[in-house]
């Protein structure tokens, strides 16, 4: 009887194990089929867009010379097909070793007429420390090669370029910026669809001195050439850098003192103008101090290089964030500790901006982060009052509101899926939350990290999306960069890279080359080559 009992129990255990295994593999097959269906639909849409672009180009060229246009178009199509590469700096190796494959999104191919207008021109110095020409600057936005890699500028202060050599000149000044509509991609169906992470391989890391005397505060990439970036710090200085030697180093191009006029405060946040020719910095509304400055990169180091705007729409406290809206009409939004969200619209004339309060009373505490959505004129704001608002600028009222369980410290839309956005919160191990703008009070996923050095969540720790919209990098109170794959169904980082000696504030992805740039309280800039 015992033998029969043991046999029966063994058989039942085997059956239960097989049932569980079948359920697991059924889910795995279902997930893979959904992915195949998704990528097939994406391929069909991409082919339709390609055909549409080809037909438009053929019609335009056909007006002058139909025969030569046909030949040129065929050559261009062949070039595109042979040179197409991933715009993401990473390879994605899917779960099982038996089913490894690489999925690479389309590279943005430069059009016949460059869409970036006006391009920036970095003049060549007389000391053989030449920097990229305007044509090189345009190409570097889309291609993985760095031009002028041998033109390293010595970062030592005694060997810096003169102010005349540091200037950034604008070609075709006065030409209105051509608005480039980005392509929408459906990424929300992929969230939490994988049981294993897709790893980013950090090949090498290099560190250079930030040249700042106090702790770094922020980093921003140039919108027309992401091999140019700026850093700011508590010393009030904004440094302009250029990536060199395919990410092995960076050259300091210029240094600008951006201290506010009255209280001598440092920039709390910085943003590039969409044309890439100027920088906007925000400060504080206390003591009647200047709230916003514009650094004109065309001008030398004299008093005219930094101009402080007269308008002071915020009524008190720190102005926590500034960001340009991804819309055709040039404008930006600021959010402050006075609970206000202010929209600044460009007026006729140089550095003429008109502020308008979108709302002052929706939040009951400080507005910590602001952002703009691509597909609609909706301004997102995240506050320390645990509220997230989407404000419709066209109708002048809130389109939606999320109330969550923790204070919010920043908000960041996905670069590819225009319905997806991320909010940083103060909850340990659930710092990052994903939301769909179409769903009310619905959290798609949450993930985060456990801090070893501190329990408090700093608003100075920030995140960045990868160019393909599938990964998020985050700084940390620890000396590591956390990386999250939105397809991974876990709540922890897909991986963590030890990057600095002290806390990491932010790590940003370049589109033009496979590189992460990070800033840290150790006063260094990290350059991390990834694949």
XYZ file of C-alpha atoms in Angstrom:
531
model
C 0.000 0.000 0.000
C 2.821 2.407 0.866
C 4.453 1.683 -2.440
C 1.206 2.345 -4.267
C 0.694 5.502 -2.178
C 4.172 6.753 -2.986
C 3.644 5.969 -6.640
C 0.356 7.858 -6.671
C 1.911 10.879 -4.936
C 4.876 10.846 -7.280
C 2.564 10.719 -10.276
C 0.457 13.597 -8.916
C 3.554 15.696 -8.287
C 4.796 15.005 -11.808
C 1.416 15.958 -13.227
C 1.344 19.196 -11.238
C 4.869 20.052 -12.375
C 3.988 19.360 -16.010
C 0.770 21.399 -15.771
C 2.724 24.344 -14.354
C 5.362 23.956 -17.083
C 2.708 23.840 -19.810
C 1.055 26.972 -18.434
C 4.401 28.767 -18.393
C 5.280 27.712 -21.961
C 1.769 28.602 -23.159
C 2.283 32.134 -21.884
C 5.705 32.214 -23.493
C 4.284 31.168 -26.882
C 1.490 33.715 -26.548
C 3.972 36.508 -25.795
C 6.170 35.579 -28.734
C 3.189 35.471 -31.097
C 2.108 38.913 -29.919
C 5.598 40.233 -30.573
C 5.672 38.723 -34.048
C 2.287 40.266 -34.813
C 3.433 43.630 -33.465
C 6.645 43.732 -35.500
C 4.836 42.571 -38.636
C 2.399 45.472 -38.321
C 5.305 47.858 -37.663
C 7.091 46.558 -40.770
C 3.992 47.036 -42.925
C 3.530 50.591 -41.677
C 7.206 51.387 -42.231
C 7.045 50.030 -45.792
C 3.976 52.165 -46.495
C 5.729 55.261 -45.174
C 8.794 54.481 -47.267
C 6.681 54.086 -50.414
C 4.854 57.320 -49.657
C 8.139 59.214 -49.208
C 9.536 57.695 -52.387
C 6.477 58.708 -54.394
C 6.578 62.256 -53.022
C 10.258 62.569 -53.889
C 9.591 61.166 -57.367
C 6.803 63.709 -57.961
C 9.007 66.597 -56.837
C 11.918 65.545 -59.014
C 9.631 64.663 -61.886
C 8.728 68.308 -62.290
C 12.231 69.032 -63.575
C 13.629 65.796 -64.902
C 11.624 62.599 -64.538
C 14.282 60.344 -66.042
C 17.181 61.514 -63.884
C 14.874 61.504 -60.841
C 14.047 57.814 -61.335
C 17.707 56.880 -61.524
C 18.666 58.990 -58.512
C 15.786 57.572 -56.470
C 16.813 53.997 -57.219
C 20.365 54.758 -56.132
C 19.136 56.393 -52.939
C 16.892 53.441 -52.067
C 19.826 51.056 -52.510
C 22.000 53.267 -50.286
C 19.328 53.427 -47.592
C 18.849 49.647 -47.622
C 22.593 48.954 -47.354
C 23.414 51.627 -44.778
C 20.352 51.298 -42.522
C 21.377 50.881 -38.899
C 19.798 51.110 -35.478
C 19.201 54.579 -34.005
C 19.459 52.988 -30.573
C 22.921 52.662 -28.979
C 22.184 49.112 -27.902
C 21.620 45.655 -29.287
C 18.577 43.839 -27.953
C 19.087 40.097 -27.421
C 15.754 38.494 -26.647
C 15.399 35.976 -23.735
C 16.089 32.383 -24.743
C 19.452 31.341 -26.106
C 17.624 29.215 -28.669
C 15.746 32.178 -30.024
C 18.339 34.962 -30.043
C 17.834 37.697 -32.555
C 18.548 41.377 -32.895
C 15.721 43.842 -33.389
C 16.911 47.182 -34.719
C 14.608 50.172 -35.292
C 14.920 52.361 -38.329
C 17.682 54.962 -38.497
C 16.409 58.434 -39.250
C 17.795 58.981 -42.744
C 18.635 62.605 -43.587
C 16.267 64.055 -46.175
C 17.403 65.559 -49.484
C 16.973 69.002 -47.899
C 18.139 68.955 -44.263
C 15.191 69.452 -41.916
C 17.297 71.050 -39.177
C 17.191 74.792 -39.590
C 19.185 76.767 -38.857
C 22.236 74.514 -38.361
C 24.966 75.492 -35.940
C 28.436 76.335 -37.228
C 31.438 75.892 -34.992
C 34.223 78.104 -36.439
C 37.696 76.698 -36.917
C 40.359 78.140 -34.614
C 43.644 79.547 -35.858
C 45.550 77.295 -33.449
C 44.823 74.138 -35.457
C 42.155 73.165 -32.903
C 39.463 73.032 -35.545
C 35.925 72.007 -34.699
C 33.163 70.622 -36.915
C 31.857 72.717 -39.798
C 28.129 73.354 -40.222
C 27.741 70.514 -42.713
C 29.473 68.167 -40.287
C 27.211 69.328 -37.480
C 24.144 68.458 -39.558
C 25.451 65.035 -40.497
C 26.453 64.171 -36.939
C 22.837 64.280 -35.823
C 22.032 61.254 -37.972
C 25.275 59.368 -38.550
C 27.417 57.446 -36.112
C 30.710 59.081 -37.140
C 32.217 62.029 -35.257
C 33.731 64.699 -37.479
C 36.874 66.488 -36.520
C 37.911 63.840 -34.005
C 41.494 65.057 -34.147
C 40.503 68.566 -33.119
C 40.703 68.132 -29.345
C 40.661 71.431 -27.464
C 42.844 71.425 -24.372
C 40.660 71.648 -21.308
C 43.346 73.242 -19.157
C 42.363 76.842 -18.398
C 45.647 78.259 -19.664
C 45.026 76.674 -23.072
C 41.319 77.422 -23.571
C 40.137 79.011 -26.787
C 39.776 82.791 -26.872
C 36.232 84.143 -26.661
C 36.235 84.811 -30.395
C 37.079 81.170 -31.089
C 34.478 79.912 -28.594
C 31.529 81.570 -30.299
C 28.864 79.485 -32.013
C 27.630 81.157 -35.171
C 24.266 80.563 -36.779
C 24.022 80.002 -40.502
C 21.093 81.621 -42.317
C 20.127 83.618 -39.248
C 16.544 84.802 -39.470
C 15.309 81.685 -41.253
C 12.332 80.312 -39.368
C 12.822 76.906 -37.812
C 11.314 74.052 -39.806
C 9.253 71.871 -37.503
C 9.968 68.154 -37.837
C 7.124 65.869 -36.815
C 8.484 62.753 -35.142
C 7.247 59.255 -35.905
C 4.908 57.549 -33.440
C 5.626 53.935 -32.494
C 3.446 51.669 -30.380
C 5.555 50.568 -27.411
C 2.887 50.258 -24.720
C 1.916 46.686 -25.832
C 5.514 45.609 -25.112
C 5.522 46.716 -21.463
C 6.110 43.767 -19.082
C 5.981 41.263 -21.954
C 9.374 39.654 -21.282
C 10.319 37.391 -18.384
C 14.016 38.145 -18.858
C 15.814 41.492 -19.324
C 17.540 42.586 -22.507
C 20.967 43.672 -21.340
C 22.984 46.713 -22.378
C 26.668 45.886 -22.625
C 28.957 48.581 -21.230
C 32.216 48.144 -23.110
C 34.402 50.913 -21.654
C 34.043 53.875 -19.328
C 36.127 57.032 -19.336
C 35.990 59.940 -16.907
C 37.007 63.549 -17.438
C 36.995 66.496 -15.077
C 33.853 68.618 -15.364
C 35.935 71.776 -14.806
C 33.332 72.876 -12.238
C 34.375 74.035 -8.759
C 31.176 72.891 -7.020
C 28.751 69.992 -7.434
C 27.097 69.510 -10.803
C 23.402 70.244 -11.098
C 22.266 69.371 -14.656
C 23.231 68.188 -18.143
C 21.470 68.838 -21.471
C 22.135 67.605 -25.024
C 21.997 69.959 -28.006
C 18.754 69.299 -29.967
C 20.401 69.619 -33.387
C 23.701 67.863 -32.625
C 23.803 65.619 -29.582
C 27.599 65.521 -29.642
C 27.358 68.990 -28.128
C 26.189 69.144 -24.526
C 26.227 71.530 -21.590
C 26.731 71.018 -17.874
C 25.818 73.380 -15.033
C 26.801 73.367 -11.381
C 26.400 75.155 -8.069
C 29.261 77.479 -9.056
C 26.858 79.174 -11.492
C 28.994 78.217 -14.493
C 27.618 76.582 -17.663
C 30.192 74.628 -19.676
C 29.760 73.733 -23.363
C 31.321 70.433 -24.471
C 31.848 68.467 -27.669
C 32.203 64.670 -27.743
C 35.425 63.558 -29.441
C 36.978 60.336 -30.757
C 33.727 58.357 -30.907
C 33.061 58.933 -27.230
C 36.552 58.395 -25.845
C 36.716 61.985 -24.649
C 35.103 65.415 -24.718
C 36.501 68.902 -25.371
C 35.560 71.976 -23.362
C 34.497 74.609 -25.911
C 33.400 77.486 -23.685
C 32.611 78.525 -20.130
C 29.878 81.028 -19.239
C 29.095 82.603 -15.874
C 25.296 82.435 -15.499
C 24.971 83.593 -11.868
C 21.713 85.524 -11.270
C 21.899 89.298 -10.876
C 20.681 89.917 -7.296
C 21.000 86.843 -5.146
C 23.874 85.382 -7.135
C 22.092 82.048 -7.541
C 23.073 79.221 -9.853
C 20.755 77.925 -12.617
C 18.275 75.453 -11.156
C 17.599 73.943 -14.582
C 18.707 74.552 -18.165
C 17.194 73.905 -21.616
C 18.420 74.341 -25.181
C 16.448 76.430 -27.657
C 15.187 74.053 -30.415
C 17.499 75.746 -32.904
C 20.509 74.975 -30.735
C 21.836 78.543 -30.708
C 21.027 79.546 -27.115
C 20.521 78.212 -23.605
C 17.701 79.087 -21.197
C 18.295 78.954 -17.429
C 15.788 79.332 -14.576
C 16.488 80.546 -11.048
C 14.293 81.653 -8.125
C 11.356 84.010 -7.641
C 12.504 85.179 -4.182
C 13.899 88.621 -3.445
C 12.896 90.103 -6.779
C 15.724 88.214 -8.449
C 15.888 87.394 -12.160
C 13.798 84.326 -12.931
C 15.143 83.446 -16.376
C 18.244 84.109 -18.467
C 19.130 83.491 -22.113
C 22.717 82.684 -23.036
C 23.352 83.604 -26.675
C 26.052 81.270 -27.948
C 26.708 83.590 -30.897
C 28.219 86.245 -28.680
C 31.487 86.509 -26.804
C 32.066 86.428 -23.064
C 31.006 90.060 -22.564
C 27.914 91.285 -20.789
C 25.690 90.707 -23.825
C 26.288 86.953 -23.871
C 23.869 86.381 -20.971
C 20.631 88.372 -20.931
C 18.190 88.292 -17.998
C 14.514 88.631 -18.913
C 12.440 91.310 -17.193
C 9.280 89.204 -16.839
C 8.798 87.583 -13.423
C 5.571 85.523 -13.504
C 6.463 83.197 -10.612
C 5.663 84.716 -7.218
C 7.935 82.829 -4.780
C 10.349 79.969 -4.328
C 12.609 78.019 -6.646
C 11.704 77.484 -10.304
C 12.258 73.744 -10.500
C 12.070 73.018 -14.221
C 12.126 74.408 -17.741
C 11.418 72.499 -20.972
C 10.633 73.484 -24.567
C 7.407 72.079 -25.973
C 7.596 69.646 -28.935
C 5.196 71.789 -30.964
C 5.442 73.836 -34.139
C 5.079 77.168 -32.352
C 8.228 77.778 -30.313
C 7.420 77.965 -26.609
C 8.567 76.588 -23.285
C 7.070 75.873 -19.882
C 8.373 76.500 -16.369
C 7.136 74.968 -13.123
C 7.850 76.364 -9.686
C 7.564 76.021 -5.946
C 4.707 78.573 -6.068
C 2.468 75.776 -7.492
C 2.375 77.567 -10.876
C 2.900 76.301 -14.431
C 3.832 79.126 -16.829
C 3.799 78.972 -20.645
C 6.292 81.307 -22.369
C 5.544 82.098 -26.033
C 8.051 83.563 -28.472
C 7.331 87.120 -29.637
C 8.764 89.193 -32.476
C 12.232 90.483 -31.708
C 15.346 89.009 -30.115
C 14.717 87.274 -26.770
C 11.129 88.520 -26.543
C 9.001 86.073 -24.592
C 5.486 86.492 -23.241
C 4.606 84.476 -20.105
C 1.087 83.209 -19.428
C -0.033 81.251 -16.371
C -1.599 77.945 -17.446
C -2.622 77.246 -13.862
C -1.631 78.314 -10.340
C -4.095 76.414 -8.155
C -4.355 72.882 -9.560
C -1.370 71.836 -7.463
C -1.391 72.353 -3.701
C 2.392 72.109 -3.425
C 5.533 72.673 -5.477
C 5.504 71.740 -9.171
C 8.611 69.592 -9.475
C 8.496 68.632 -13.173
C 6.915 69.775 -16.432
C 6.828 68.339 -19.968
C 4.891 68.542 -23.242
C 3.175 65.731 -25.156
C 3.808 65.290 -28.881
C 0.403 64.460 -30.320
C -1.627 67.098 -28.471
C -0.895 70.479 -26.949
C -1.005 68.988 -23.456
C 1.370 70.134 -20.714
C 2.176 67.546 -18.052
C 2.995 68.696 -14.534
C 4.040 66.574 -11.557
C 3.955 67.937 -8.033
C 5.086 67.269 -4.491
C 1.349 67.075 -3.682
C 1.301 63.579 -5.292
C -0.707 64.884 -8.256
C -0.089 64.594 -11.993
C -2.013 66.884 -14.337
C -2.383 66.945 -18.093
C -3.424 70.487 -19.059
C -4.924 71.047 -22.527
C -3.529 74.384 -23.705
C -6.038 74.793 -26.544
C -9.161 74.524 -24.388
C -7.568 76.036 -21.290
C -8.421 73.353 -18.737
C -7.109 70.146 -17.215
C -7.610 67.133 -19.481
C -6.824 64.546 -16.793
C -5.525 64.144 -13.243
C -3.727 61.280 -11.511
C -3.528 61.057 -7.733
C -0.827 58.645 -6.593
C 0.556 57.493 -3.244
C 3.832 59.410 -3.245
C 5.239 62.829 -4.064
C 6.287 63.339 -7.688
C 9.672 64.760 -8.598
C 9.773 64.736 -12.407
C 7.818 63.727 -15.512
C 9.197 62.573 -18.854
C 7.343 61.570 -22.067
C 8.549 58.616 -24.120
C 10.392 59.754 -27.297
C 8.681 57.178 -29.568
C 5.270 56.263 -28.125
C 3.436 59.581 -27.760
C 0.870 58.092 -25.350
C 3.454 56.868 -22.839
C 5.058 58.914 -20.080
C 7.087 58.244 -16.949
C 6.835 59.893 -13.535
C 9.540 59.784 -10.885
C 8.182 59.405 -7.339
C 9.555 59.319 -3.813
C 8.709 55.700 -3.036
C 11.826 53.489 -2.562
C 11.906 50.547 -4.987
C 8.936 52.076 -6.875
C 10.541 55.337 -7.949
C 9.501 55.087 -11.613
C 5.876 54.782 -12.798
C 4.627 54.370 -16.377
C 1.290 55.834 -17.535
C -0.799 55.855 -20.715
C -2.222 59.320 -21.397
C -5.430 57.697 -22.704
C -6.151 55.789 -19.481
C -7.450 57.446 -16.337
C -5.900 56.549 -12.984
C -4.184 53.492 -14.462
C -0.555 52.682 -13.753
C 0.970 50.469 -16.449
C 4.052 49.444 -14.536
C 6.280 50.542 -11.668
C 9.892 49.794 -10.958
C 12.770 51.177 -8.953
C 15.830 50.438 -6.883
C 16.937 50.025 -3.293
C 19.413 52.634 -2.154
C 22.308 51.584 0.035
C 23.641 54.993 1.026
C 20.394 56.857 1.781
C 16.686 56.267 2.276
C 15.619 59.723 1.071
C 14.734 60.313 -2.586
C 16.537 63.330 -4.066
C 14.890 65.440 -6.750
C 18.380 65.945 -8.198
C 18.427 62.287 -9.286
C 16.905 62.187 -12.773
C 16.207 59.824 -15.664
C 16.539 59.696 -19.445
C 14.904 57.584 -22.183
C 16.941 55.672 -24.741
C 16.397 56.862 -28.349
C 14.273 53.781 -29.143
C 12.060 54.391 -26.095
C 12.612 50.903 -24.644
C 15.058 51.718 -21.859
C 15.293 54.225 -19.020
C 18.536 55.199 -17.328
C 18.428 56.637 -13.833
C 20.935 58.196 -11.535
C 21.168 57.052 -7.943
C 22.311 58.156 -4.501
C 24.786 55.302 -4.967
C 27.642 55.540 -7.517
C 25.768 53.516 -10.149
C 23.593 54.000 -13.231
C 20.415 51.930 -13.084
C 18.988 50.729 -16.408
C 15.363 49.632 -16.803
C 13.960 47.679 -19.758
C 10.231 48.505 -19.995
C 9.625 45.033 -21.516
C 10.972 43.288 -18.404
C 8.133 42.195 -16.103
C 10.132 42.675 -12.885
C 10.133 45.712 -10.592
C 13.915 45.924 -10.267
C 16.536 47.321 -12.669
C 17.406 45.086 -15.584
C 21.017 45.953 -14.704
C 23.153 48.458 -12.803
C 26.491 49.875 -13.974
C 29.041 51.174 -11.485
C 29.898 54.500 -13.061
C 31.390 56.971 -10.539
C 32.894 57.380 -7.066
C 29.878 59.231 -5.645
C 26.177 59.633 -6.405
C 25.116 59.827 -10.045
C 22.694 62.613 -10.945
C 21.808 61.627 -14.510
C 22.934 59.565 -17.520
C 21.815 60.554 -21.019
C 21.843 58.537 -24.271
C 23.304 59.916 -27.502
C 21.459 59.137 -30.729
C 24.413 59.627 -33.059
C 26.810 57.175 -31.383
C 26.384 54.339 -28.810
C 27.311 56.360 -25.748
C 25.964 57.248 -22.305
C 27.071 60.536 -20.706
C 26.707 60.815 -16.928
C 27.307 63.491 -14.291
C 28.125 62.891 -10.643
C 28.826 64.672 -7.377
C 32.419 63.451 -7.749
C 32.760 66.432 -10.189
C 33.479 64.148 -13.139
C 31.702 63.513 -16.437
C 31.428 59.839 -17.362
C 31.568 58.643 -20.983
C 30.309 55.059 -21.241
C 30.468 53.188 -24.545
C 27.606 50.711 -24.843
C 26.381 48.129 -27.303
